[in-house]
Amino acid sequence: MISAPVALLRRAGGRLLLRRAGLSRTSWARRSIQLRAALAMATGGKGSQSSTARPTNRLIYEKSPYLLQHAHNPVDWYPWGQEAFDKAKREDKLIFLSVGYSTCHWCHVMEQESFQNEEIGQILNDNFVCIKVDREERPDVDKVYMAFVQATSSGGGWPMSVWLTPDLKPFVGGTYFPPEDGIYQVGFRTVLLRILEQWKRNKTSLMENSQKILSALLARTDVGARGEEAPPSSKEVTSRCFQQLSESYDEEYGGFSESPKFPTPVNLNFLFSYWALHRSTTEGARALQMALHTLKMMAYGGVHDHIAQGFHRYSTDQRWHVPHFEKMLYDQGQLAAAYAKAFQISGDEFFADIVADILLYVSRDLSDGSGGFYSAEDADSYPTVQSTEKQEGAFCVWTAEEIRWNLPDPIEGIPEEKTMADVFMHHYGVKEDGNVNPMKDPHNELKGKNVLIVQYSLELTAARFGLQLEQLKTLLAKGKEKLSKARGLRPRPHLDTKMLASWNGLMISGFAQSGAILGKREYTDRAVRAASFLRHHMFSTATGKLIRSCYRGQGSVVEKSSIHGFLEDYVFVIQALFDLYEASLDPNWLEWAVQLQHKQDELFWDPKGFAYFSTEAGDPSLLLRMKDDQDGAEPCPNSIAVTNLLRAASYTGHKEWVKKAGQILAAFSERLLKIPVVLPEMARSAAAFHQTLKQVVICGDPAGEDTRELLHCYYSTYTPNRVLILADGDTKGFLYSHLGFLSSLEKKDGKATAYLCENFACSLPVTSSQELRRLLLP
């Protein structure tokens, strides 16, 4: 993640001031310099091996890989909990809260520069109670204090550094701080000493200010509807969302910003849905073009790992070329589903190949033997086994010499004397002196190195070297295989073996949707295995609650955490179970999804302001119960909840869930009407709410060829806002208790038969895939 360096502290008249966004007198030129520095950080920084004399703090008893990374700092770290809170109150000390995650590049940098510094560690230990939090393990804590940092500064990111009063109220915050003062940023040592001085001199004032800030934050983060406010018009919301995306769209390289450039599956899913509902219009055609072009340019770019598959976190440049090299599970899950839909719509095998690429990476590198999925791979690694310092991207980049060494084979049958390396380097833009713009490499870590990017089409490269197209494809595949073996000899990046319910849900959806659309049973089976893992390891049958996280232990043991699931865990798992039911036709997943939906309502629903809180009630250490209001790297849980509720209602006839879906949209009405581009997934769900979901009911033997033909038609046709019901076998038994109208549906002339139902009123029966396709398309 980008961790914008925000200088929050300055001295004026002997007082410590908190710089608020929009109130700073800093010139625009200086702000521009700061912004460029922030973006440059995406490729910088170093890490080194720990010294032999390693202290140990209480984080050594934690399970989180991120906390364990800091277990040997000279800082007396505490995990988030009552022991630390009591110490702060008892000793009347400020709390220094540091939040990050194990594959965060700038978290590593701040640890190396500051948290492993003996002198800084002594200042922290003598004067503060220091708490370290894994944001992926405790998103509830992260969201509260990130809201504060974003509200009181010009940005946010990780590592997040916040100073709290002993009663946990924030008063100063920022992200990454260098150890010493710089031209535009106060150093961490100076920050600590100034805060300590002000705590000693102006404690009462700081306490009062922290209360004022908290009150303002409460007002700012309040999301809710007034009375029985109606949900906004879907036509107005979706039209404005499309317009706003269109205005920010990069016509040449795709995506929705100049740089940095993030994969945005929520944007792409909205555009697919918008196209499907406006197929005959120029706006609809443009929406599809924007989505497909973005997906292709991402796949060609360096943000896509052409050697070891999968996608990196984001690109630091406009061309998708130089990535921030960490790989996150939630990106892989959402992108697999997006590329599968692109294939479903276009029929272009290119997109199917990228799906296979992503799922191969996850199956090989992010999969636990028990069936769960790991969270992430780091951006940093040691360049060689002899190296003492880590560098970002070291595992992934190449010199021209390395490629020539590994691909020396001459190519026979062409006029010129060329090797496999010549063709490979031409196609992937490799240069003798490296292909990374120095502006994207402020620490010279990538100097002379190459990030592979598809520079030419297969046809152009084949023509350049006089090769047949299939010959070129074979050559490039062999080159990738050889480079993959060579890369396997390098020290691997750190693997975060934490398994999160929410991200596993997103990945299950990726496998399930891909399996259904591509007709790959092995993908569906992998999704089933992961869902079984969730049920066995991350669900309490006694309480009916999800468990947030678990960890790879010794051998094949899975160690569970004591942290209950948050709203995001429920919505992503419920979505995954609905997707898995449609792919596998096993009603057990449908039943569990409905069970979890009831539990989600019980734990998180706001009966006054409507929509769902992100956390359960009753945790005294949390100052706020918040509702996320933005679709970002992951969709906003309330956005997914709308569609989940509509799907659940379609499977059960429980109309209260339809009402709840409308109340969520009403609660977010102001944002949806003004800036729907920040909630594209919710804008998409608004259309589903107003148009109602189509129930596609297929009556037939799931093993029968005629039934499989109808199912294939359903899977291969892109239509948003629909659910699948197989009204036969075990599924029919489960659904009969909820959907009485199913009893009147049956096969026609002994053949598998499909019905299209809306509001439980059904079309005439059809028995051919051509007839079903006509029903599915608007």
Short mmCIF file of C-alpha atoms in Angstrom, two decimals, residues 550-765:
data_model
loop_
_atom_site.label_atom_id
_atom_site.label_comp_id
_atom_site.label_asym_id
_atom_site.label_seq_id
_atom_site.Cartn_x
_atom_site.Cartn_y
_atom_site.Cartn_z
CA CYS A 550 -6.24 -18.86 11.72
CA TYR A 551 -2.59 -19.67 11.08
CA ARG A 552 -0.33 -22.38 9.75
CA GLY A 553 1.16 -24.12 12.75
CA GLN A 554 3.79 -26.81 13.07
CA GLY A 555 3.37 -29.62 10.58
CA SER A 556 -0.18 -29.73 9.28
CA VAL A 557 -1.74 -28.17 12.37
CA VAL A 558 -4.02 -25.15 11.89
CA GLU A 559 -4.00 -22.75 14.84
CA LYS A 560 -7.17 -20.74 15.41
CA SER A 561 -7.39 -17.22 16.76
CA SER A 562 -9.84 -16.04 19.39
CA ILE A 563 -11.00 -13.12 17.23
CA HIS A 564 -14.59 -13.35 16.03
CA GLY A 565 -15.48 -12.50 12.45
CA PHE A 566 -16.26 -8.96 11.37
CA LEU A 567 -18.94 -7.86 8.92
CA GLU A 568 -16.56 -8.27 5.97
CA ASP A 569 -15.98 -11.90 6.92
CA TYR A 570 -19.69 -12.64 6.86
CA VAL A 571 -20.54 -10.87 3.61
CA PHE A 572 -17.61 -12.30 1.62
CA VAL A 573 -18.18 -15.82 2.95
CA ILE A 574 -21.93 -15.64 2.29
CA GLN A 575 -21.26 -14.40 -1.25
CA ALA A 576 -18.77 -17.25 -1.72
CA LEU A 577 -21.30 -19.84 -0.55
CA PHE A 578 -23.94 -18.56 -2.97
CA ASP A 579 -21.37 -18.69 -5.79
CA LEU A 580 -20.31 -22.16 -4.71
CA TYR A 581 -23.89 -23.43 -4.64
CA GLU A 582 -24.39 -22.24 -8.21
CA ALA A 583 -21.16 -23.92 -9.32
CA SER A 584 -21.49 -27.18 -7.37
CA LEU A 585 -25.30 -27.44 -6.96
CA ASP A 586 -24.74 -28.73 -3.43
CA PRO A 587 -27.57 -27.32 -1.26
CA ASN A 588 -25.48 -27.61 1.90
CA TRP A 589 -23.60 -24.46 0.90
CA LEU A 590 -26.90 -22.67 0.31
CA GLU A 591 -28.20 -23.65 3.72
CA TRP A 592 -25.04 -22.46 5.45
CA ALA A 593 -25.19 -19.14 3.60
CA VAL A 594 -28.74 -18.57 4.83
CA GLN A 595 -27.72 -19.50 8.37
CA LEU A 596 -24.83 -17.00 8.28
CA GLN A 597 -27.11 -14.29 6.89
CA HIS A 598 -29.36 -14.62 9.92
CA LYS A 599 -26.31 -14.42 12.21
CA GLN A 600 -25.01 -11.34 10.35
CA ASP A 601 -28.36 -9.61 10.92
CA GLU A 602 -28.20 -10.43 14.60
CA LEU A 603 -24.65 -9.18 15.15
CA PHE A 604 -24.25 -6.14 12.90
CA TRP A 605 -27.58 -4.62 11.79
CA ASP A 606 -28.30 -1.04 12.84
CA PRO A 607 -32.06 -0.89 13.50
CA LYS A 608 -32.01 2.91 13.87
CA GLY A 609 -29.84 4.22 11.04
CA PHE A 610 -30.03 1.02 8.96
CA ALA A 611 -27.20 -0.77 7.15
CA TYR A 612 -24.62 -2.92 8.94
CA PHE A 613 -21.93 -1.87 11.37
CA SER A 614 -18.48 -3.26 10.61
CA THR A 615 -18.10 -4.67 14.12
CA GLU A 616 -20.15 -6.28 16.85
CA ALA A 617 -21.32 -4.22 19.78
CA GLY A 618 -19.80 -4.56 23.22
CA ASP A 619 -16.05 -4.03 22.75
CA PRO A 620 -15.15 -1.19 25.17
CA SER A 621 -11.74 -0.69 23.53
CA LEU A 622 -13.36 0.49 20.28
CA LEU A 623 -14.27 4.17 20.30
CA LEU A 624 -16.53 3.91 17.24
CA ARG A 625 -18.81 1.42 15.54
CA MET A 626 -18.31 2.35 11.94
CA LYS A 627 -19.87 1.62 8.57
CA ASP A 628 -17.44 1.50 5.65
CA ASP A 629 -18.49 3.91 2.92
CA GLN A 630 -16.14 3.18 0.04
CA ASP A 631 -15.47 0.35 -2.39
CA GLY A 632 -11.70 0.13 -2.51
CA ALA A 633 -9.22 -2.70 -2.94
CA GLU A 634 -11.98 -4.82 -1.44
CA PRO A 635 -15.67 -4.01 -1.87
CA CYS A 636 -17.41 -2.21 0.96
CA PRO A 637 -19.16 -4.93 3.00
CA ASN A 638 -22.50 -3.11 2.84
CA SER A 639 -22.23 -3.05 -0.97
CA ILE A 640 -21.92 -6.84 -1.11
CA ALA A 641 -24.55 -7.19 1.62
CA VAL A 642 -27.20 -5.64 -0.63
CA THR A 643 -26.73 -8.30 -3.30
CA ASN A 644 -26.38 -11.06 -0.72
CA LEU A 645 -29.71 -10.06 0.83
CA LEU A 646 -31.43 -10.07 -2.54
CA ARG A 647 -29.96 -13.48 -3.37
CA ALA A 648 -30.94 -14.85 0.03
CA ALA A 649 -34.49 -13.56 -0.40
CA SER A 650 -34.70 -15.16 -3.85
CA TYR A 651 -33.73 -18.52 -2.36
CA THR A 652 -35.95 -18.33 0.71
CA GLY A 653 -38.83 -15.97 0.00
CA HIS A 654 -37.83 -14.03 3.13
CA LYS A 655 -39.09 -10.55 2.10
CA GLU A 656 -37.58 -8.84 5.14
CA TRP A 657 -34.22 -9.23 3.45
CA VAL A 658 -35.40 -7.30 0.41
CA LYS A 659 -36.51 -4.52 2.75
CA LYS A 660 -33.10 -4.51 4.44
CA ALA A 661 -31.38 -4.23 1.06
CA GLY A 662 -33.41 -1.12 0.30
CA GLN A 663 -32.63 0.34 3.71
CA ILE A 664 -28.88 -0.05 3.09
CA LEU A 665 -29.21 1.83 -0.18
CA ALA A 666 -31.21 4.54 1.58
CA ALA A 667 -28.57 4.85 4.30
CA PHE A 668 -25.90 5.50 1.65
CA SER A 669 -28.22 7.57 -0.53
CA GLU A 670 -26.35 10.87 -0.30
CA ARG A 671 -23.03 9.36 -1.35
CA LEU A 672 -24.63 7.26 -4.08
CA LEU A 673 -26.29 10.31 -5.62
CA LYS A 674 -23.28 12.63 -5.40
CA ILE A 675 -20.17 10.48 -5.88
CA PRO A 676 -21.27 6.93 -6.79
CA VAL A 677 -17.81 6.35 -8.30
CA VAL A 678 -16.57 5.64 -4.76
CA LEU A 679 -19.27 2.97 -4.38
CA PRO A 680 -19.48 1.27 -7.80
CA GLU A 681 -20.38 -2.11 -6.29
CA MET A 682 -23.25 -0.55 -4.37
CA ALA A 683 -24.33 1.35 -7.50
CA ARG A 684 -24.43 -2.01 -9.28
CA SER A 685 -26.49 -3.53 -6.48
CA ALA A 686 -28.93 -0.61 -6.66
CA ALA A 687 -29.86 -1.74 -10.18
CA ALA A 688 -30.39 -5.27 -8.89
CA PHE A 689 -32.66 -3.96 -6.14
CA HIS A 690 -34.89 -1.91 -8.43
CA GLN A 691 -35.11 -4.49 -11.23
CA THR A 692 -35.42 -7.55 -8.96
CA LEU A 693 -33.33 -10.67 -9.38
CA LYS A 694 -34.32 -13.26 -11.95
CA GLN A 695 -34.75 -16.76 -10.60
CA VAL A 696 -33.57 -19.26 -13.21
CA VAL A 697 -35.14 -22.57 -12.20
CA ILE A 698 -33.94 -25.74 -13.93
CA CYS A 699 -35.84 -28.96 -13.36
CA GLY A 700 -33.85 -32.03 -14.21
CA ASP A 701 -31.38 -34.68 -13.17
CA PRO A 702 -28.07 -32.87 -12.49
CA ALA A 703 -26.19 -35.79 -14.06
CA GLY A 704 -28.32 -35.81 -17.19
CA GLU A 705 -26.94 -34.47 -20.47
CA ASP A 706 -30.04 -32.36 -21.09
CA THR A 707 -29.72 -30.73 -17.67
CA ARG A 708 -26.02 -30.11 -18.18
CA GLU A 709 -26.78 -28.41 -21.49
CA LEU A 710 -29.15 -25.96 -19.79
CA LEU A 711 -26.67 -25.39 -16.98
CA HIS A 712 -23.91 -24.70 -19.50
CA CYS A 713 -26.13 -22.11 -21.14
CA TYR A 714 -26.69 -20.45 -17.78
CA TYR A 715 -23.00 -20.46 -16.90
CA SER A 716 -21.82 -19.20 -20.30
CA THR A 717 -24.28 -16.32 -20.61
CA TYR A 718 -23.47 -13.09 -18.79
CA THR A 719 -26.59 -11.69 -17.19
CA PRO A 720 -26.37 -9.66 -14.00
CA ASN A 721 -28.94 -9.85 -11.24
CA ARG A 722 -29.93 -13.52 -11.36
CA VAL A 723 -29.83 -16.65 -9.22
CA LEU A 724 -29.82 -20.31 -10.17
CA ILE A 725 -32.11 -22.90 -8.61
CA LEU A 726 -31.79 -26.58 -9.50
CA ALA A 727 -35.26 -27.82 -8.57
CA ASP A 728 -34.49 -31.48 -8.24
CA GLY A 729 -32.80 -33.81 -5.80
CA ASP A 730 -31.61 -32.49 -2.45
CA THR A 731 -31.82 -28.85 -3.46
CA LYS A 732 -35.49 -29.10 -4.24
CA GLY A 733 -36.11 -30.59 -0.82
CA PHE A 734 -34.42 -27.68 0.91
CA LEU A 735 -36.08 -25.00 -1.20
CA TYR A 736 -39.58 -26.49 -1.01
CA SER A 737 -39.82 -25.36 2.60
CA HIS A 738 -39.22 -21.77 1.47
CA LEU A 739 -40.44 -21.49 -2.12
CA GLY A 740 -43.81 -23.14 -2.49
CA PHE A 741 -44.15 -22.18 -6.15
CA LEU A 742 -41.47 -24.74 -7.02
CA SER A 743 -43.98 -27.55 -6.49
CA SER A 744 -45.78 -26.52 -9.68
CA LEU A 745 -42.63 -26.66 -11.81
CA GLU A 746 -41.68 -29.89 -13.51
CA LYS A 747 -40.04 -31.38 -16.56
CA LYS A 748 -41.72 -30.95 -19.93
CA ASP A 749 -42.06 -34.04 -22.10
CA GLY A 750 -39.54 -35.82 -19.90
CA LYS A 751 -36.78 -33.34 -20.76
CA ALA A 752 -34.83 -31.04 -18.45
CA THR A 753 -36.78 -27.80 -18.38
CA ALA A 754 -35.93 -24.20 -17.45
CA TYR A 755 -38.15 -21.44 -16.12
CA LEU A 756 -37.40 -17.76 -15.67
CA CYS A 757 -39.15 -16.44 -12.57
CA GLU A 758 -39.46 -12.89 -11.25
CA ASN A 759 -41.20 -12.19 -7.97
CA PHE A 760 -42.09 -15.90 -7.95
CA ALA A 761 -44.11 -15.68 -11.18
CA CYS A 762 -42.63 -17.96 -13.85
CA SER A 763 -42.29 -17.91 -17.62
CA LEU A 764 -43.44 -20.66 -19.91
CA PRO A 765 -41.14 -23.70 -19.75
#
